[in-house]
């Protein structure tokens, strides 16, 4: 019995699980199905996340079709703003060199104002009946900003990286003004005019550190 039982058990297991001898793993059985489904889920790319189409009912007189487009567009801009805020904090934490104090404080002020822009855009989405989608995972899959270099330390390297991020979003903001005007949303156009003006101000403050006459 001590020999016979494990042998029989092994035969039954092999027949049930249908072990694939080619090296591809176990096929068949509910356990294998679960592994396949789990693998498929884990490999789903965050970049494939879609903008949520759900809209809440509202008395806002902008047409629902326009509000749908506005919500999708503003969620894309929200993603870039969330990314921009974290990039400013990355610069604030890691800048080094002779201009440390000035740049450390400047980058923090930029991050604080960008945080205000995040709130303004997210609240505008909700005002239109949409859902503000501002988690870091969603933002990372939708942002239009270039990746911030993590290895840099010297002040002027951060000035260059921060200026690039600000100018990239500044261009997005100006494009958004035209896009929302085409959807008859003057209020959102006004909002992005304010944001664009603020981004240009901070771009000026940052670039001034690299524009001194030599």
PDB file of C-alpha atoms in Angstrom:
ATOM      1  CA  UNK A   1       0.000   0.000   0.000  1.00  0.00           C
ATOM      2  CA  UNK A   2       2.877   2.392   0.770  1.00  0.00           C
ATOM      3  CA  UNK A   3       4.221   2.008  -2.810  1.00  0.00           C
ATOM      4  CA  UNK A   4       0.940   1.509  -4.683  1.00  0.00           C
ATOM      5  CA  UNK A   5      -0.874   4.628  -3.355  1.00  0.00           C
ATOM      6  CA  UNK A   6       1.615   7.332  -4.499  1.00  0.00           C
ATOM      7  CA  UNK A   7       1.993   5.677  -7.908  1.00  0.00           C
ATOM      8  CA  UNK A   8      -1.755   5.629  -8.499  1.00  0.00           C
ATOM      9  CA  UNK A   9      -2.018   9.219  -7.268  1.00  0.00           C
ATOM     10  CA  UNK A  10       0.707  10.321  -9.686  1.00  0.00           C
ATOM     11  CA  UNK A  11      -1.021   8.618 -12.651  1.00  0.00           C
ATOM     12  CA  UNK A  12      -4.346  10.253 -11.809  1.00  0.00           C
ATOM     13  CA  UNK A  13      -2.723  13.666 -11.458  1.00  0.00           C
ATOM     14  CA  UNK A  14      -0.935  13.340 -14.798  1.00  0.00           C
ATOM     15  CA  UNK A  15      -4.137  12.348 -16.576  1.00  0.00           C
ATOM     16  CA  UNK A  16      -6.176  15.111 -14.953  1.00  0.00           C
ATOM     17  CA  UNK A  17      -3.732  17.946 -15.458  1.00  0.00           C
ATOM     18  CA  UNK A  18      -2.496  16.790 -18.879  1.00  0.00           C
ATOM     19  CA  UNK A  19       1.043  17.944 -18.268  1.00  0.00           C
ATOM     20  CA  UNK A  20       2.582  19.506 -21.364  1.00  0.00           C
ATOM     21  CA  UNK A  21       6.003  17.920 -21.854  1.00  0.00           C
ATOM     22  CA  UNK A  22       7.088  20.600 -24.365  1.00  0.00           C
ATOM     23  CA  UNK A  23       7.763  23.074 -21.549  1.00  0.00           C
ATOM     24  CA  UNK A  24       4.758  25.344 -22.020  1.00  0.00           C
ATOM     25  CA  UNK A  25       3.339  24.516 -18.586  1.00  0.00           C
ATOM     26  CA  UNK A  26       0.106  22.849 -17.496  1.00  0.00           C
ATOM     27  CA  UNK A  27      -2.839  22.720 -19.845  1.00  0.00           C
ATOM     28  CA  UNK A  28      -6.424  21.891 -19.096  1.00  0.00           C
ATOM     29  CA  UNK A  29      -8.405  21.897 -15.864  1.00  0.00           C
ATOM     30  CA  UNK A  30      -9.939  24.818 -14.024  1.00  0.00           C
ATOM     31  CA  UNK A  31      -6.652  25.622 -12.303  1.00  0.00           C
ATOM     32  CA  UNK A  32      -4.917  26.164 -15.631  1.00  0.00           C
ATOM     33  CA  UNK A  33      -7.766  28.326 -16.870  1.00  0.00           C
ATOM     34  CA  UNK A  34      -7.361  30.483 -13.798  1.00  0.00           C
ATOM     35  CA  UNK A  35      -3.619  30.852 -14.419  1.00  0.00           C
ATOM     36  CA  UNK A  36      -4.201  31.855 -18.033  1.00  0.00           C
ATOM     37  CA  UNK A  37      -6.823  34.423 -17.057  1.00  0.00           C
ATOM     38  CA  UNK A  38      -4.591  35.779 -14.292  1.00  0.00           C
ATOM     39  CA  UNK A  39      -1.640  36.084 -16.665  1.00  0.00           C
ATOM     40  CA  UNK A  40      -3.755  37.867 -19.264  1.00  0.00           C
ATOM     41  CA  UNK A  41      -5.007  40.337 -16.687  1.00  0.00           C
ATOM     42  CA  UNK A  42      -1.550  41.057 -15.295  1.00  0.00           C
ATOM     43  CA  UNK A  43      -0.141  41.751 -18.766  1.00  0.00           C
ATOM     44  CA  UNK A  44      -2.822  44.299 -19.665  1.00  0.00           C
ATOM     45  CA  UNK A  45      -1.057  47.523 -20.558  1.00  0.00           C
ATOM     46  CA  UNK A  46      -2.099  50.630 -18.590  1.00  0.00           C
ATOM     47  CA  UNK A  47      -1.791  52.609 -21.833  1.00  0.00           C
ATOM     48  CA  UNK A  48      -4.928  50.847 -23.086  1.00  0.00           C
ATOM     49  CA  UNK A  49      -7.100  52.364 -20.374  1.00  0.00           C
ATOM     50  CA  UNK A  50     -10.003  54.210 -21.982  1.00  0.00           C
ATOM     51  CA  UNK A  51     -11.499  57.489 -20.867  1.00  0.00           C
ATOM     52  CA  UNK A  52     -14.653  56.667 -18.904  1.00  0.00           C
ATOM     53  CA  UNK A  53     -17.698  57.653 -21.023  1.00  0.00           C
ATOM     54  CA  UNK A  54     -20.121  57.763 -18.071  1.00  0.00           C
ATOM     55  CA  UNK A  55     -21.816  61.135 -17.577  1.00  0.00           C
ATOM     56  CA  UNK A  56     -24.089  62.339 -14.790  1.00  0.00           C
ATOM     57  CA  UNK A  57     -27.287  64.208 -15.522  1.00  0.00           C
ATOM     58  CA  UNK A  58     -26.993  67.978 -15.128  1.00  0.00           C
ATOM     59  CA  UNK A  59     -28.944  71.117 -15.975  1.00  0.00           C
ATOM     60  CA  UNK A  60     -25.828  72.558 -17.604  1.00  0.00           C
ATOM     61  CA  UNK A  61     -26.997  73.787 -21.016  1.00  0.00           C
ATOM     62  CA  UNK A  62     -23.938  72.583 -22.954  1.00  0.00           C
ATOM     63  CA  UNK A  63     -25.128  69.653 -25.058  1.00  0.00           C
ATOM     64  CA  UNK A  64     -24.429  66.172 -23.737  1.00  0.00           C
ATOM     65  CA  UNK A  65     -22.445  65.258 -26.847  1.00  0.00           C
ATOM     66  CA  UNK A  66     -20.184  68.274 -26.301  1.00  0.00           C
ATOM     67  CA  UNK A  67     -19.867  67.519 -22.605  1.00  0.00           C
ATOM     68  CA  UNK A  68     -18.782  63.975 -23.445  1.00  0.00           C
ATOM     69  CA  UNK A  69     -16.016  65.309 -25.682  1.00  0.00           C
ATOM     70  CA  UNK A  70     -15.047  67.940 -23.149  1.00  0.00           C
ATOM     71  CA  UNK A  71     -14.836  65.381 -20.348  1.00  0.00           C
ATOM     72  CA  UNK A  72     -12.583  63.107 -22.405  1.00  0.00           C
ATOM     73  CA  UNK A  73     -10.346  65.989 -23.462  1.00  0.00           C
ATOM     74  CA  UNK A  74     -10.069  67.467 -19.980  1.00  0.00           C
ATOM     75  CA  UNK A  75      -9.210  64.085 -18.488  1.00  0.00           C
ATOM     76  CA  UNK A  76      -6.240  63.922 -20.860  1.00  0.00           C
ATOM     77  CA  UNK A  77      -5.134  67.371 -19.722  1.00  0.00           C
ATOM     78  CA  UNK A  78      -5.692  66.361 -16.099  1.00  0.00           C
ATOM     79  CA  UNK A  79      -3.301  63.443 -16.600  1.00  0.00           C
ATOM     80  CA  UNK A  80      -0.581  65.734 -17.921  1.00  0.00           C
ATOM     81  CA  UNK A  81      -1.116  68.155 -15.038  1.00  0.00           C
ATOM     82  CA  UNK A  82      -0.828  65.411 -12.420  1.00  0.00           C
ATOM     83  CA  UNK A  83       2.395  64.305 -14.117  1.00  0.00           C
ATOM     84  CA  UNK A  84       3.633  67.904 -14.267  1.00  0.00           C
ATOM     85  CA  UNK A  85       3.039  68.384 -10.543  1.00  0.00           C
ATOM     86  CA  UNK A  86       5.033  65.277  -9.636  1.00  0.00           C
ATOM     87  CA  UNK A  87       7.834  66.283 -12.008  1.00  0.00           C
ATOM     88  CA  UNK A  88       8.108  69.658 -10.261  1.00  0.00           C
ATOM     89  CA  UNK A  89       8.379  67.871  -6.912  1.00  0.00           C
ATOM     90  CA  UNK A  90      11.029  65.558  -8.379  1.00  0.00           C
ATOM     91  CA  UNK A  91      13.092  68.629  -9.281  1.00  0.00           C
ATOM     92  CA  UNK A  92      12.414  70.254  -5.897  1.00  0.00           C
ATOM     93  CA  UNK A  93      13.649  67.196  -3.983  1.00  0.00           C
ATOM     94  CA  UNK A  94      16.745  66.443  -6.019  1.00  0.00           C
ATOM     95  CA  UNK A  95      18.284  69.713  -7.218  1.00  0.00           C
ATOM     96  CA  UNK A  96      21.849  70.381  -6.010  1.00  0.00           C
ATOM     97  CA  UNK A  97      24.587  72.920  -6.561  1.00  0.00           C
ATOM     98  CA  UNK A  98      25.353  76.608  -5.865  1.00  0.00           C
ATOM     99  CA  UNK A  99      21.775  77.687  -6.726  1.00  0.00           C
ATOM    100  CA  UNK A 100      20.188  75.019  -4.519  1.00  0.00           C
ATOM    101  CA  UNK A 101      18.134  77.258  -2.225  1.00  0.00           C
ATOM    102  CA  UNK A 102      16.711  79.457  -4.995  1.00  0.00           C
ATOM    103  CA  UNK A 103      15.813  76.559  -7.296  1.00  0.00           C
ATOM    104  CA  UNK A 104      14.605  74.307  -4.468  1.00  0.00           C
ATOM    105  CA  UNK A 105      12.109  76.982  -3.398  1.00  0.00           C
ATOM    106  CA  UNK A 106      11.147  77.937  -6.966  1.00  0.00           C
ATOM    107  CA  UNK A 107      10.347  74.387  -8.025  1.00  0.00           C
ATOM    108  CA  UNK A 108       8.194  73.960  -4.930  1.00  0.00           C
ATOM    109  CA  UNK A 109       6.221  77.125  -5.750  1.00  0.00           C
ATOM    110  CA  UNK A 110       5.643  75.847  -9.290  1.00  0.00           C
ATOM    111  CA  UNK A 111       4.434  72.498  -7.909  1.00  0.00           C
ATOM    112  CA  UNK A 112       1.989  74.261  -5.571  1.00  0.00           C
ATOM    113  CA  UNK A 113       0.464  76.317  -8.374  1.00  0.00           C
ATOM    114  CA  UNK A 114       0.233  73.308 -10.684  1.00  0.00           C
ATOM    115  CA  UNK A 115      -1.626  71.525  -7.884  1.00  0.00           C
ATOM    116  CA  UNK A 116      -4.179  74.350  -8.022  1.00  0.00           C
ATOM    117  CA  UNK A 117      -4.507  73.797 -11.784  1.00  0.00           C
ATOM    118  CA  UNK A 118      -5.112  70.090 -11.152  1.00  0.00           C
ATOM    119  CA  UNK A 119      -8.043  70.982  -8.896  1.00  0.00           C
ATOM    120  CA  UNK A 120      -9.463  73.516 -11.350  1.00  0.00           C
ATOM    121  CA  UNK A 121      -9.452  71.070 -14.259  1.00  0.00           C
ATOM    122  CA  UNK A 122     -10.765  68.138 -12.200  1.00  0.00           C
ATOM    123  CA  UNK A 123     -13.608  70.263 -10.813  1.00  0.00           C
ATOM    124  CA  UNK A 124     -14.483  71.517 -14.298  1.00  0.00           C
ATOM    125  CA  UNK A 125     -14.851  67.919 -15.488  1.00  0.00           C
ATOM    126  CA  UNK A 126     -17.263  67.191 -12.639  1.00  0.00           C
ATOM    127  CA  UNK A 127     -19.200  70.416 -13.284  1.00  0.00           C
ATOM    128  CA  UNK A 128     -19.827  69.165 -16.815  1.00  0.00           C
ATOM    129  CA  UNK A 129     -21.225  65.883 -15.473  1.00  0.00           C
ATOM    130  CA  UNK A 130     -18.103  63.827 -16.053  1.00  0.00           C
ATOM    131  CA  UNK A 131     -15.826  61.832 -13.756  1.00  0.00           C
ATOM    132  CA  UNK A 132     -12.411  63.275 -12.953  1.00  0.00           C
ATOM    133  CA  UNK A 133      -9.875  60.485 -13.510  1.00  0.00           C
ATOM    134  CA  UNK A 134      -6.798  61.679 -11.682  1.00  0.00           C
ATOM    135  CA  UNK A 135      -5.071  58.676 -10.111  1.00  0.00           C
ATOM    136  CA  UNK A 136      -1.351  58.314 -10.688  1.00  0.00           C
ATOM    137  CA  UNK A 137      -1.834  55.069 -12.618  1.00  0.00           C
ATOM    138  CA  UNK A 138      -4.274  56.678 -15.018  1.00  0.00           C
ATOM    139  CA  UNK A 139      -2.118  59.788 -15.315  1.00  0.00           C
ATOM    140  CA  UNK A 140       0.978  57.758 -16.186  1.00  0.00           C
ATOM    141  CA  UNK A 141      -0.895  56.026 -19.011  1.00  0.00           C
ATOM    142  CA  UNK A 142      -2.208  59.258 -20.577  1.00  0.00           C
ATOM    143  CA  UNK A 143       0.289  62.045 -19.940  1.00  0.00           C
ATOM    144  CA  UNK A 144       1.763  63.825 -22.949  1.00  0.00           C
ATOM    145  CA  UNK A 145       4.833  65.059 -21.083  1.00  0.00           C
ATOM    146  CA  UNK A 146       8.308  63.651 -21.734  1.00  0.00           C
ATOM    147  CA  UNK A 147       9.750  61.422 -19.012  1.00  0.00           C
ATOM    148  CA  UNK A 148      11.594  63.403 -16.354  1.00  0.00           C
ATOM    149  CA  UNK A 149      15.282  62.377 -16.111  1.00  0.00           C
ATOM    150  CA  UNK A 150      15.768  60.772 -12.705  1.00  0.00           C
ATOM    151  CA  UNK A 151      19.589  60.785 -12.599  1.00  0.00           C
ATOM    152  CA  UNK A 152      20.210  64.524 -12.879  1.00  0.00           C
ATOM    153  CA  UNK A 153      21.261  66.634  -9.897  1.00  0.00           C
ATOM    154  CA  UNK A 154      22.988  69.841 -11.022  1.00  0.00           C
ATOM    155  CA  UNK A 155      20.835  72.971 -10.966  1.00  0.00           C
ATOM    156  CA  UNK A 156      21.016  73.879 -14.655  1.00  0.00           C
ATOM    157  CA  UNK A 157      20.150  70.318 -15.665  1.00  0.00           C
ATOM    158  CA  UNK A 158      16.950  70.597 -13.618  1.00  0.00           C
ATOM    159  CA  UNK A 159      16.263  74.062 -15.058  1.00  0.00           C
ATOM    160  CA  UNK A 160      16.392  72.575 -18.540  1.00  0.00           C
ATOM    161  CA  UNK A 161      14.186  69.588 -17.640  1.00  0.00           C
ATOM    162  CA  UNK A 162      11.610  71.721 -15.799  1.00  0.00           C
ATOM    163  CA  UNK A 163      11.495  74.243 -18.642  1.00  0.00           C
ATOM    164  CA  UNK A 164      10.871  71.436 -21.128  1.00  0.00           C
ATOM    165  CA  UNK A 165       7.995  70.070 -19.040  1.00  0.00           C
ATOM    166  CA  UNK A 166       6.411  73.496 -18.591  1.00  0.00           C
ATOM    167  CA  UNK A 167       6.690  74.423 -22.258  1.00  0.00           C
ATOM    168  CA  UNK A 168       5.213  71.084 -23.303  1.00  0.00           C
ATOM    169  CA  UNK A 169       2.163  71.599 -21.131  1.00  0.00           C
ATOM    170  CA  UNK A 170       1.945  75.254 -22.154  1.00  0.00           C
ATOM    171  CA  UNK A 171       1.521  74.135 -25.750  1.00  0.00           C
ATOM    172  CA  UNK A 172      -1.158  71.651 -24.652  1.00  0.00           C
ATOM    173  CA  UNK A 173      -3.005  74.373 -22.761  1.00  0.00           C
ATOM    174  CA  UNK A 174      -3.086  76.716 -25.767  1.00  0.00           C
ATOM    175  CA  UNK A 175      -4.291  73.935 -28.043  1.00  0.00           C
ATOM    176  CA  UNK A 176      -7.025  73.154 -25.521  1.00  0.00           C
ATOM    177  CA  UNK A 177      -8.329  76.736 -25.704  1.00  0.00           C
ATOM    178  CA  UNK A 178      -9.039  76.284 -29.416  1.00  0.00           C
ATOM    179  CA  UNK A 179     -10.470  72.792 -28.948  1.00  0.00           C
ATOM    180  CA  UNK A 180     -12.967  73.748 -26.242  1.00  0.00           C
ATOM    181  CA  UNK A 181     -13.973  76.924 -28.093  1.00  0.00           C
ATOM    182  CA  UNK A 182     -14.935  74.676 -30.996  1.00  0.00           C
ATOM    183  CA  UNK A 183     -17.251  72.864 -28.559  1.00  0.00           C
ATOM    184  CA  UNK A 184     -18.876  76.170 -27.477  1.00  0.00           C
ATOM    185  CA  UNK A 185     -17.436  76.065 -23.968  1.00  0.00           C
ATOM    186  CA  UNK A 186     -16.174  79.589 -23.321  1.00  0.00           C
ATOM    187  CA  UNK A 187     -15.786  78.912 -19.585  1.00  0.00           C
ATOM    188  CA  UNK A 188     -13.305  76.078 -20.077  1.00  0.00           C
ATOM    189  CA  UNK A 189     -11.489  78.187 -22.682  1.00  0.00           C
ATOM    190  CA  UNK A 190     -11.201  80.948 -20.086  1.00  0.00           C
ATOM    191  CA  UNK A 191      -9.917  78.425 -17.534  1.00  0.00           C
ATOM    192  CA  UNK A 192      -7.157  77.257 -19.861  1.00  0.00           C
ATOM    193  CA  UNK A 193      -6.289  80.840 -20.754  1.00  0.00           C
ATOM    194  CA  UNK A 194      -5.638  81.381 -17.047  1.00  0.00           C
ATOM    195  CA  UNK A 195      -3.608  78.172 -16.818  1.00  0.00           C
ATOM    196  CA  UNK A 196      -1.630  78.976 -19.965  1.00  0.00           C
ATOM    197  CA  UNK A 197      -0.779  82.423 -18.649  1.00  0.00           C
ATOM    198  CA  UNK A 198       0.367  80.925 -15.328  1.00  0.00           C
ATOM    199  CA  UNK A 199       2.497  78.263 -16.998  1.00  0.00           C
ATOM    200  CA  UNK A 200       4.190  80.931 -19.135  1.00  0.00           C
ATOM    201  CA  UNK A 201       4.946  82.951 -15.987  1.00  0.00           C
ATOM    202  CA  UNK A 202       6.638  79.985 -14.310  1.00  0.00           C
ATOM    203  CA  UNK A 203       8.495  79.126 -17.508  1.00  0.00           C
ATOM    204  CA  UNK A 204       9.871  82.676 -17.462  1.00  0.00           C
ATOM    205  CA  UNK A 205      10.966  82.354 -13.823  1.00  0.00           C
ATOM    206  CA  UNK A 206      12.706  79.045 -14.502  1.00  0.00           C
ATOM    207  CA  UNK A 207      14.392  79.991 -17.783  1.00  0.00           C
ATOM    208  CA  UNK A 208      15.715  83.229 -16.267  1.00  0.00           C
ATOM    209  CA  UNK A 209      18.281  81.100 -14.437  1.00  0.00           C
ATOM    210  CA  UNK A 210      19.866  80.069 -17.739  1.00  0.00           C
ATOM    211  CA  UNK A 211      19.479  83.346 -19.682  1.00  0.00           C
ATOM    212  CA  UNK A 212      21.881  85.581 -17.740  1.00  0.00           C
ATOM    213  CA  UNK A 213      24.333  87.584 -19.830  1.00  0.00           C
ATOM    214  CA  UNK A 214      27.795  86.056 -19.664  1.00  0.00           C
TER     215      UNK A 214
END
